[in-house]
């Protein structure tokens, strides 16, 4: 067995031992081998990290920087990430078993987020407001200021990409950051923090990482008096809990939560593209993506042919070692998630669905986390499998014949993260896009996103947006400043 890499917390610009003695192992889900260990931190670790972030927020080498100087640091961060993209991609794959071909793409794109927000940092301006008070003899201007210390909590499925959605705009805004990554995937965040301080020159305390469990470190972070803004990506259940804590402490919270997205195939769709788009939506990343197109609505006139072809395509998917660039589907990230996926499949069968393909662990692969791409037919929208997020490679196929009813059914879910529409009729596509309740809609594509287009959920899929200028606004608060030009204050008893 390879040597186990042992990590400490990353606080105030350096690795420091945790206050606690407990540790968590990090396994490679392809074969179950343990390759790293991190501290299971404590509330005291959180205190130290928040203090370091507060100190950095108030120091001249961060808060005192001009926008162009902060932008220049962010560009240095981008360059360092570019230079280390291969190493970071390999860490990501070893933590959660996601394909190296996907992780290489993600890591090579992270720098773009920092470059984009560097430009926002330099070019963002305040407003002057044409107030009419005192016959126009008042001048009013609005400036934006950073919230302060951000407490960020992230999940395991795309660890550094989802961290970057928060870190790049938060730093551009001038905030400092304390990050609790998922216990399943803590190593890449620790390495990123180290690189950003050691090689890109971020001042100490600007990006701190405290590893440990959600109910200990995560809870201590969102409830910490020194945290001014919470930013969370994860399940809707935990998001609701974090939203309550943020409400209790009266701090703003950005919440990026789960999904149960419809991927809709009309009878006039280009079927080659639609089949690839459905595969992309639910079997890419082994279905472990918030925007998974897990409810596949297919027009009944093409349903038989579509399911036949989808099944053939699923049968050909190459499952295997995620480090091999030819592999198309890797393992599920850990055994508990695998068991959750299997339970959902069993429940679907009990509720009347048909297992058209997959559903099992292939016997020619190592470890205990592989699950075949799975296609369920005869699914009704009120079944558990069509209403709850599975977070695995399980496609539920539902049929429809009428567009109005389709829209009602597509919207009949608590979630509203994303949706796909496959049709050659652009008028219909736009009408349906208009009617769907989701934060991201793709027409004749699926699962594309980038730094300058906003991403986030309707309904129980979240609050707030990441990416684009909206992503920066999550970390800024506005201040309205009034200046008297008249030189006279008269009636003190009326508002004016
Ligand atoms: P969880 O909600 O289980 O966990 C997310 C993070 O929250 C982890 O770091 C976890 O810590 C932490 N956490 C758990 N309990 C608490 C608590 N009481 N207080 C504070 N923090 C806590 O999600 P998963 O990690 O399982 O990720 C999958 C989920 O993330 C799916 O629902 C998916 O849809 C969603 N997601 C949403 C995205 C979006 O942009 N909308 C993008 C990607 C994923 P730990 O696990 O270490 O204990």
PDB file of N, CA and C and ligand atoms in Angstrom, residues 40 153-158 162 165-166 180-185 212-223 232-239 241-242 245 255-259 288-291 334 337 389 391 415 417 449 455-457 461-462 466, ligand 1:
ATOM      1  N   UNK A  40     -10.063  15.741  11.904  1.00  0.00           N
ATOM      2  CA  UNK A  40     -11.479  16.025  12.150  1.00  0.00           C
ATOM      3  C   UNK A  40     -11.473  17.187  13.142  1.00  0.00           C
ATOM      4  N   UNK A 153     -19.032  26.367   3.003  1.00  0.00           N
ATOM      5  CA  UNK A 153     -19.125  24.911   3.201  1.00  0.00           C
ATOM      6  C   UNK A 153     -19.444  24.279   1.853  1.00  0.00           C
ATOM      7  N   UNK A 154     -18.675  23.259   1.474  1.00  0.00           N
ATOM      8  CA  UNK A 154     -18.833  22.694   0.125  1.00  0.00           C
ATOM      9  C   UNK A 154     -19.009  21.170   0.174  1.00  0.00           C
ATOM     10  N   UNK A 155     -19.584  20.591  -0.896  1.00  0.00           N
ATOM     11  CA  UNK A 155     -19.810  19.149  -0.963  1.00  0.00           C
ATOM     12  C   UNK A 155     -18.644  18.425  -1.655  1.00  0.00           C
ATOM     13  N   UNK A 156     -18.850  17.140  -1.923  1.00  0.00           N
ATOM     14  CA  UNK A 156     -17.756  16.301  -2.416  1.00  0.00           C
ATOM     15  C   UNK A 156     -17.753  16.097  -3.924  1.00  0.00           C
ATOM     16  N   UNK A 157     -18.789  16.551  -4.620  1.00  0.00           N
ATOM     17  CA  UNK A 157     -18.890  16.046  -5.998  1.00  0.00           C
ATOM     18  C   UNK A 157     -17.994  16.763  -7.009  1.00  0.00           C
ATOM     19  N   UNK A 158     -17.808  18.083  -6.892  1.00  0.00           N
ATOM     20  CA  UNK A 158     -16.815  18.788  -7.729  1.00  0.00           C
ATOM     21  C   UNK A 158     -16.101  19.760  -6.803  1.00  0.00           C
ATOM     22  N   UNK A 162     -16.609  23.944  -7.229  1.00  0.00           N
ATOM     23  CA  UNK A 162     -17.655  24.560  -6.406  1.00  0.00           C
ATOM     24  C   UNK A 162     -17.062  25.523  -5.381  1.00  0.00           C
ATOM     25  N   UNK A 165     -16.396  28.771  -7.323  1.00  0.00           N
ATOM     26  CA  UNK A 165     -17.615  29.577  -7.531  1.00  0.00           C
ATOM     27  C   UNK A 165     -17.791  30.587  -6.391  1.00  0.00           C
ATOM     28  N   UNK A 166     -17.261  30.244  -5.207  1.00  0.00           N
ATOM     29  CA  UNK A 166     -17.405  31.121  -4.039  1.00  0.00           C
ATOM     30  C   UNK A 166     -16.147  31.955  -3.805  1.00  0.00           C
ATOM     31  N   UNK A 180     -14.860  25.058   4.944  1.00  0.00           N
ATOM     32  CA  UNK A 180     -14.946  23.670   5.401  1.00  0.00           C
ATOM     33  C   UNK A 180     -15.313  22.802   4.210  1.00  0.00           C
ATOM     34  N   UNK A 181     -14.347  22.049   3.668  1.00  0.00           N
ATOM     35  CA  UNK A 181     -14.683  21.151   2.561  1.00  0.00           C
ATOM     36  C   UNK A 181     -15.354  19.887   3.087  1.00  0.00           C
ATOM     37  N   UNK A 182     -15.906  19.090   2.189  1.00  0.00           N
ATOM     38  CA  UNK A 182     -16.521  17.821   2.592  1.00  0.00           C
ATOM     39  C   UNK A 182     -15.469  16.888   3.191  1.00  0.00           C
ATOM     40  N   UNK A 183     -15.868  16.111   4.167  1.00  0.00           N
ATOM     41  CA  UNK A 183     -14.939  15.136   4.769  1.00  0.00           C
ATOM     42  C   UNK A 183     -14.518  14.075   3.757  1.00  0.00           C
ATOM     43  N   UNK A 184     -15.338  13.878   2.729  1.00  0.00           N
ATOM     44  CA  UNK A 184     -14.969  12.899   1.688  1.00  0.00           C
ATOM     45  C   UNK A 184     -13.831  13.427   0.816  1.00  0.00           C
ATOM     46  N   UNK A 185     -13.761  14.754   0.670  1.00  0.00           N
ATOM     47  CA  UNK A 185     -12.832  15.324  -0.328  1.00  0.00           C
ATOM     48  C   UNK A 185     -12.106  16.558   0.216  1.00  0.00           C
ATOM     49  N   UNK A 212     -13.128  18.721   8.683  1.00  0.00           N
ATOM     50  CA  UNK A 212     -13.876  18.108   9.784  1.00  0.00           C
ATOM     51  C   UNK A 212     -15.337  17.947   9.407  1.00  0.00           C
ATOM     52  N   UNK A 213     -16.105  17.401  10.314  1.00  0.00           N
ATOM     53  CA  UNK A 213     -17.492  17.052  10.015  1.00  0.00           C
ATOM     54  C   UNK A 213     -18.425  18.246   9.940  1.00  0.00           C
ATOM     55  N   UNK A 214     -19.544  18.023   9.276  1.00  0.00           N
ATOM     56  CA  UNK A 214     -20.522  19.088   9.127  1.00  0.00           C
ATOM     57  C   UNK A 214     -21.135  19.501  10.452  1.00  0.00           C
ATOM     58  N   UNK A 215     -21.479  18.499  11.288  1.00  0.00           N
ATOM     59  CA  UNK A 215     -22.191  18.841  12.516  1.00  0.00           C
ATOM     60  C   UNK A 215     -21.257  19.433  13.568  1.00  0.00           C
ATOM     61  N   UNK A 216     -19.946  19.357  13.348  1.00  0.00           N
ATOM     62  CA  UNK A 216     -19.007  19.981  14.296  1.00  0.00           C
ATOM     63  C   UNK A 216     -18.425  21.255  13.672  1.00  0.00           C
ATOM     64  N   UNK A 217     -17.492  21.060  12.732  1.00  0.00           N
ATOM     65  CA  UNK A 217     -16.815  22.220  12.129  1.00  0.00           C
ATOM     66  C   UNK A 217     -17.797  23.086  11.332  1.00  0.00           C
ATOM     67  N   UNK A 218     -18.655  22.428  10.530  1.00  0.00           N
ATOM     68  CA  UNK A 218     -19.605  23.190   9.707  1.00  0.00           C
ATOM     69  C   UNK A 218     -20.536  24.020  10.568  1.00  0.00           C
ATOM     70  N   UNK A 219     -21.075  23.364  11.590  1.00  0.00           N
ATOM     71  CA  UNK A 219     -22.016  24.045  12.470  1.00  0.00           C
ATOM     72  C   UNK A 219     -21.324  25.194  13.218  1.00  0.00           C
ATOM     73  N   UNK A 220     -20.112  24.939  13.709  1.00  0.00           N
ATOM     74  CA  UNK A 220     -19.383  25.991  14.441  1.00  0.00           C
ATOM     75  C   UNK A 220     -19.109  27.175  13.514  1.00  0.00           C
ATOM     76  N   UNK A 221     -18.851  26.883  12.253  1.00  0.00           N
ATOM     77  CA  UNK A 221     -18.532  27.955  11.307  1.00  0.00           C
ATOM     78  C   UNK A 221     -19.744  28.848  11.039  1.00  0.00           C
ATOM     79  N   UNK A 222     -20.879  28.242  10.697  1.00  0.00           N
ATOM     80  CA  UNK A 222     -22.023  29.104  10.355  1.00  0.00           C
ATOM     81  C   UNK A 222     -22.589  29.824  11.581  1.00  0.00           C
ATOM     82  N   UNK A 223     -22.294  29.289  12.753  1.00  0.00           N
ATOM     83  CA  UNK A 223     -22.804  29.946  13.961  1.00  0.00           C
ATOM     84  C   UNK A 223     -21.772  30.828  14.646  1.00  0.00           C
ATOM     85  N   UNK A 232     -23.035  28.278   1.109  1.00  0.00           N
ATOM     86  CA  UNK A 232     -23.138  26.813   1.226  1.00  0.00           C
ATOM     87  C   UNK A 232     -23.508  26.191  -0.103  1.00  0.00           C
ATOM     88  N   UNK A 233     -22.882  25.082  -0.426  1.00  0.00           N
ATOM     89  CA  UNK A 233     -23.345  24.221  -1.514  1.00  0.00           C
ATOM     90  C   UNK A 233     -23.485  22.826  -0.949  1.00  0.00           C
ATOM     91  N   UNK A 234     -24.644  22.220  -1.186  1.00  0.00           N
ATOM     92  CA  UNK A 234     -24.868  20.864  -0.683  1.00  0.00           C
ATOM     93  C   UNK A 234     -26.343  20.515  -0.791  1.00  0.00           C
ATOM     94  N   UNK A 235     -26.768  19.583   0.033  1.00  0.00           N
ATOM     95  CA  UNK A 235     -28.138  19.080  -0.089  1.00  0.00           C
ATOM     96  C   UNK A 235     -29.151  20.109   0.442  1.00  0.00           C
ATOM     97  N   UNK A 236     -30.381  19.956   0.009  1.00  0.00           N
ATOM     98  CA  UNK A 236     -31.428  20.884   0.436  1.00  0.00           C
ATOM     99  C   UNK A 236     -31.676  20.758   1.935  1.00  0.00           C
ATOM    100  N   UNK A 237     -31.600  19.553   2.478  1.00  0.00           N
ATOM    101  CA  UNK A 237     -31.843  19.368   3.908  1.00  0.00           C
ATOM    102  C   UNK A 237     -30.837  20.139   4.744  1.00  0.00           C
ATOM    103  N   UNK A 238     -29.547  19.982   4.444  1.00  0.00           N
ATOM    104  CA  UNK A 238     -28.522  20.700   5.219  1.00  0.00           C
ATOM    105  C   UNK A 238     -28.608  22.200   4.916  1.00  0.00           C
ATOM    106  N   UNK A 239     -28.937  22.540   3.675  1.00  0.00           N
ATOM    107  CA  UNK A 239     -29.073  23.957   3.314  1.00  0.00           C
ATOM    108  C   UNK A 239     -30.149  24.652   4.129  1.00  0.00           C
ATOM    109  N   UNK A 241     -31.089  23.833   7.098  1.00  0.00           N
ATOM    110  CA  UNK A 241     -30.546  23.959   8.455  1.00  0.00           C
ATOM    111  C   UNK A 241     -29.593  25.176   8.523  1.00  0.00           C
ATOM    112  N   UNK A 242     -28.755  25.308   7.505  1.00  0.00           N
ATOM    113  CA  UNK A 242     -27.808  26.429   7.500  1.00  0.00           C
ATOM    114  C   UNK A 242     -28.554  27.751   7.338  1.00  0.00           C
ATOM    115  N   UNK A 245     -29.790  28.738  10.725  1.00  0.00           N
ATOM    116  CA  UNK A 245     -28.718  29.287  11.570  1.00  0.00           C
ATOM    117  C   UNK A 245     -28.390  30.705  11.124  1.00  0.00           C
ATOM    118  N   UNK A 255     -27.247  29.872  -0.820  1.00  0.00           N
ATOM    119  CA  UNK A 255     -27.478  28.426  -0.705  1.00  0.00           C
ATOM    120  C   UNK A 255     -27.628  27.824  -2.095  1.00  0.00           C
ATOM    121  N   UNK A 256     -26.710  26.942  -2.455  1.00  0.00           N
ATOM    122  CA  UNK A 256     -26.774  26.218  -3.733  1.00  0.00           C
ATOM    123  C   UNK A 256     -27.112  24.776  -3.412  1.00  0.00           C
ATOM    124  N   UNK A 257     -28.323  24.345  -3.762  1.00  0.00           N
ATOM    125  CA  UNK A 257     -28.826  23.083  -3.197  1.00  0.00           C
ATOM    126  C   UNK A 257     -29.119  22.041  -4.273  1.00  0.00           C
ATOM    127  N   UNK A 258     -29.936  21.087  -3.924  1.00  0.00           N
ATOM    128  CA  UNK A 258     -30.135  19.930  -4.788  1.00  0.00           C
ATOM    129  C   UNK A 258     -31.049  20.188  -5.977  1.00  0.00           C
ATOM    130  N   UNK A 259     -31.229  19.140  -6.792  1.00  0.00           N
ATOM    131  CA  UNK A 259     -32.067  19.281  -7.981  1.00  0.00           C
ATOM    132  C   UNK A 259     -32.755  17.975  -8.346  1.00  0.00           C
ATOM    133  N   UNK A 288     -23.493  12.113 -10.358  1.00  0.00           N
ATOM    134  CA  UNK A 288     -23.268  12.822  -9.086  1.00  0.00           C
ATOM    135  C   UNK A 288     -23.084  14.306  -9.346  1.00  0.00           C
ATOM    136  N   UNK A 289     -24.142  14.891  -9.837  1.00  0.00           N
ATOM    137  CA  UNK A 289     -24.104  16.320 -10.119  1.00  0.00           C
ATOM    138  C   UNK A 289     -25.451  16.923  -9.771  1.00  0.00           C
ATOM    139  N   UNK A 290     -25.392  18.126  -9.177  1.00  0.00           N
ATOM    140  CA  UNK A 290     -26.629  18.759  -8.725  1.00  0.00           C
ATOM    141  C   UNK A 290     -27.583  18.978  -9.882  1.00  0.00           C
ATOM    142  N   UNK A 291     -27.016  19.224 -11.075  1.00  0.00           N
ATOM    143  CA  UNK A 291     -27.891  19.534 -12.203  1.00  0.00           C
ATOM    144  C   UNK A 291     -28.236  18.297 -13.029  1.00  0.00           C
ATOM    145  N   UNK A 334     -18.544   6.997  -2.799  1.00  0.00           N
ATOM    146  CA  UNK A 334     -18.305   6.225  -1.567  1.00  0.00           C
ATOM    147  C   UNK A 334     -19.471   5.265  -1.353  1.00  0.00           C
ATOM    148  N   UNK A 337     -23.138   6.303  -0.508  1.00  0.00           N
ATOM    149  CA  UNK A 337     -23.877   6.871  -1.635  1.00  0.00           C
ATOM    150  C   UNK A 337     -24.336   5.743  -2.572  1.00  0.00           C
ATOM    151  N   UNK A 389     -34.047  13.665  -4.873  1.00  0.00           N
ATOM    152  CA  UNK A 389     -32.736  13.663  -5.530  1.00  0.00           C
ATOM    153  C   UNK A 389     -32.003  12.370  -5.170  1.00  0.00           C
ATOM    154  N   UNK A 391     -28.751  11.472  -6.771  1.00  0.00           N
ATOM    155  CA  UNK A 391     -27.325  11.793  -6.846  1.00  0.00           C
ATOM    156  C   UNK A 391     -26.504  10.581  -7.289  1.00  0.00           C
ATOM    157  N   UNK A 415     -37.952  21.020  -6.399  1.00  0.00           N
ATOM    158  CA  UNK A 415     -36.687  21.582  -6.877  1.00  0.00           C
ATOM    159  C   UNK A 415     -36.881  22.470  -8.099  1.00  0.00           C
ATOM    160  N   UNK A 417     -33.607  23.530 -10.179  1.00  0.00           N
ATOM    161  CA  UNK A 417     -32.225  23.920 -10.481  1.00  0.00           C
ATOM    162  C   UNK A 417     -31.996  24.092 -11.977  1.00  0.00           C
ATOM    163  N   UNK A 449     -21.774  25.036 -18.161  1.00  0.00           N
ATOM    164  CA  UNK A 449     -21.815  26.242 -17.328  1.00  0.00           C
ATOM    165  C   UNK A 449     -20.466  26.924 -17.395  1.00  0.00           C
ATOM    166  N   UNK A 455     -25.648  31.096 -12.102  1.00  0.00           N
ATOM    167  CA  UNK A 455     -26.077  29.726 -11.841  1.00  0.00           C
ATOM    168  C   UNK A 455     -26.686  29.651 -10.447  1.00  0.00           C
ATOM    169  N   UNK A 456     -27.861  29.038 -10.342  1.00  0.00           N
ATOM    170  CA  UNK A 456     -28.482  28.896  -9.025  1.00  0.00           C
ATOM    171  C   UNK A 456     -29.893  28.370  -9.198  1.00  0.00           C
ATOM    172  N   UNK A 457     -30.569  28.173  -8.053  1.00  0.00           N
ATOM    173  CA  UNK A 457     -31.832  27.461  -8.123  1.00  0.00           C
ATOM    174  C   UNK A 457     -33.070  28.286  -7.869  1.00  0.00           C
ATOM    175  N   UNK A 461     -34.173  24.578  -4.634  1.00  0.00           N
ATOM    176  CA  UNK A 461     -32.807  24.367  -5.146  1.00  0.00           C
ATOM    177  C   UNK A 461     -31.863  25.487  -4.740  1.00  0.00           C
ATOM    178  N   UNK A 462     -32.350  26.486  -4.032  1.00  0.00           N
ATOM    179  CA  UNK A 462     -31.379  27.428  -3.482  1.00  0.00           C
ATOM    180  C   UNK A 462     -31.830  28.864  -3.393  1.00  0.00           C
ATOM    181  N   UNK A 466     -24.517  32.022  -8.202  1.00  0.00           N
ATOM    182  CA  UNK A 466     -23.060  32.024  -8.330  1.00  0.00           C
ATOM    183  C   UNK A 466     -22.726  32.299  -9.781  1.00  0.00           C
TER     184      UNK A 466
HETATM  185  P1  LIG B   1     -24.430  17.552   2.208  1.00  0.00           P
HETATM  186  O1  LIG B   1     -25.487  18.575   2.303  1.00  0.00           O
HETATM  187  O2  LIG B   1     -24.587  16.284   2.938  1.00  0.00           O
HETATM  188  O3  LIG B   1     -23.034  18.160   2.705  1.00  0.00           O
HETATM  189  C1  LIG B   1     -22.519  19.341   2.133  1.00  0.00           C
HETATM  190  C2  LIG B   1     -21.538  19.956   3.114  1.00  0.00           C
HETATM  191  O4  LIG B   1     -22.249  20.360   4.288  1.00  0.00           O
HETATM  192  C3  LIG B   1     -20.457  18.992   3.587  1.00  0.00           C
HETATM  193  O5  LIG B   1     -19.247  19.688   3.732  1.00  0.00           O
HETATM  194  C4  LIG B   1     -20.996  18.526   4.926  1.00  0.00           C
HETATM  195  O6  LIG B   1     -19.986  18.071   5.812  1.00  0.00           O
HETATM  196  C5  LIG B   1     -21.618  19.814   5.433  1.00  0.00           C
HETATM  197  N1  LIG B   1     -22.619  19.642   6.487  1.00  0.00           N
HETATM  198  C6  LIG B   1     -23.374  18.554   6.763  1.00  0.00           C
HETATM  199  N2  LIG B   1     -24.159  18.789   7.848  1.00  0.00           N
HETATM  200  C7  LIG B   1     -23.884  20.046   8.270  1.00  0.00           C
HETATM  201  C8  LIG B   1     -24.364  20.859   9.333  1.00  0.00           C
HETATM  202  N3  LIG B   1     -25.280  20.422  10.197  1.00  0.00           N
HETATM  203  N4  LIG B   1     -23.873  22.114   9.448  1.00  0.00           N
HETATM  204  C9  LIG B   1     -22.958  22.586   8.594  1.00  0.00           C
HETATM  205  N5  LIG B   1     -22.433  21.841   7.567  1.00  0.00           N
HETATM  206  C10 LIG B   1     -22.911  20.601   7.394  1.00  0.00           C
HETATM  207  O7  LIG B   1     -24.198  17.305   0.649  1.00  0.00           O
HETATM  208  P2  LIG B   1     -23.198  16.315  -0.069  1.00  0.00           P
HETATM  209  O8  LIG B   1     -21.806  16.612   0.369  1.00  0.00           O
HETATM  210  O9  LIG B   1     -23.711  14.921   0.077  1.00  0.00           O
HETATM  211  O10 LIG B   1     -23.319  16.802  -1.589  1.00  0.00           O
HETATM  212  C11 LIG B   1     -24.345  16.422  -2.418  1.00  0.00           C
HETATM  213  C12 LIG B   1     -25.428  17.478  -2.439  1.00  0.00           C
HETATM  214  O11 LIG B   1     -24.887  18.725  -2.878  1.00  0.00           O
HETATM  215  C13 LIG B   1     -26.537  17.146  -3.417  1.00  0.00           C
HETATM  216  O12 LIG B   1     -27.776  17.439  -2.821  1.00  0.00           O
HETATM  217  C14 LIG B   1     -26.277  18.107  -4.569  1.00  0.00           C
HETATM  218  O13 LIG B   1     -27.411  18.402  -5.338  1.00  0.00           O
HETATM  219  C15 LIG B   1     -25.743  19.292  -3.860  1.00  0.00           C
HETATM  220  N6  LIG B   1     -24.991  20.139  -4.780  1.00  0.00           N
HETATM  221  C16 LIG B   1     -25.533  21.335  -5.192  1.00  0.00           C
HETATM  222  C17 LIG B   1     -24.887  22.108  -6.140  1.00  0.00           C
HETATM  223  C18 LIG B   1     -25.436  23.414  -6.594  1.00  0.00           C
HETATM  224  O14 LIG B   1     -24.669  24.228  -7.094  1.00  0.00           O
HETATM  225  N7  LIG B   1     -26.732  23.677  -6.478  1.00  0.00           N
HETATM  226  C19 LIG B   1     -23.616  21.660  -6.728  1.00  0.00           C
HETATM  227  C20 LIG B   1     -23.157  20.396  -6.228  1.00  0.00           C
HETATM  228  C21 LIG B   1     -23.820  19.662  -5.287  1.00  0.00           C
HETATM  229  P3  LIG B   1     -19.530  16.538   5.922  1.00  0.00           P
HETATM  230  O15 LIG B   1     -20.206  15.768   4.841  1.00  0.00           O
HETATM  231  O16 LIG B   1     -18.068  16.591   5.785  1.00  0.00           O
HETATM  232  O17 LIG B   1     -19.949  16.083   7.290  1.00  0.00           O
END
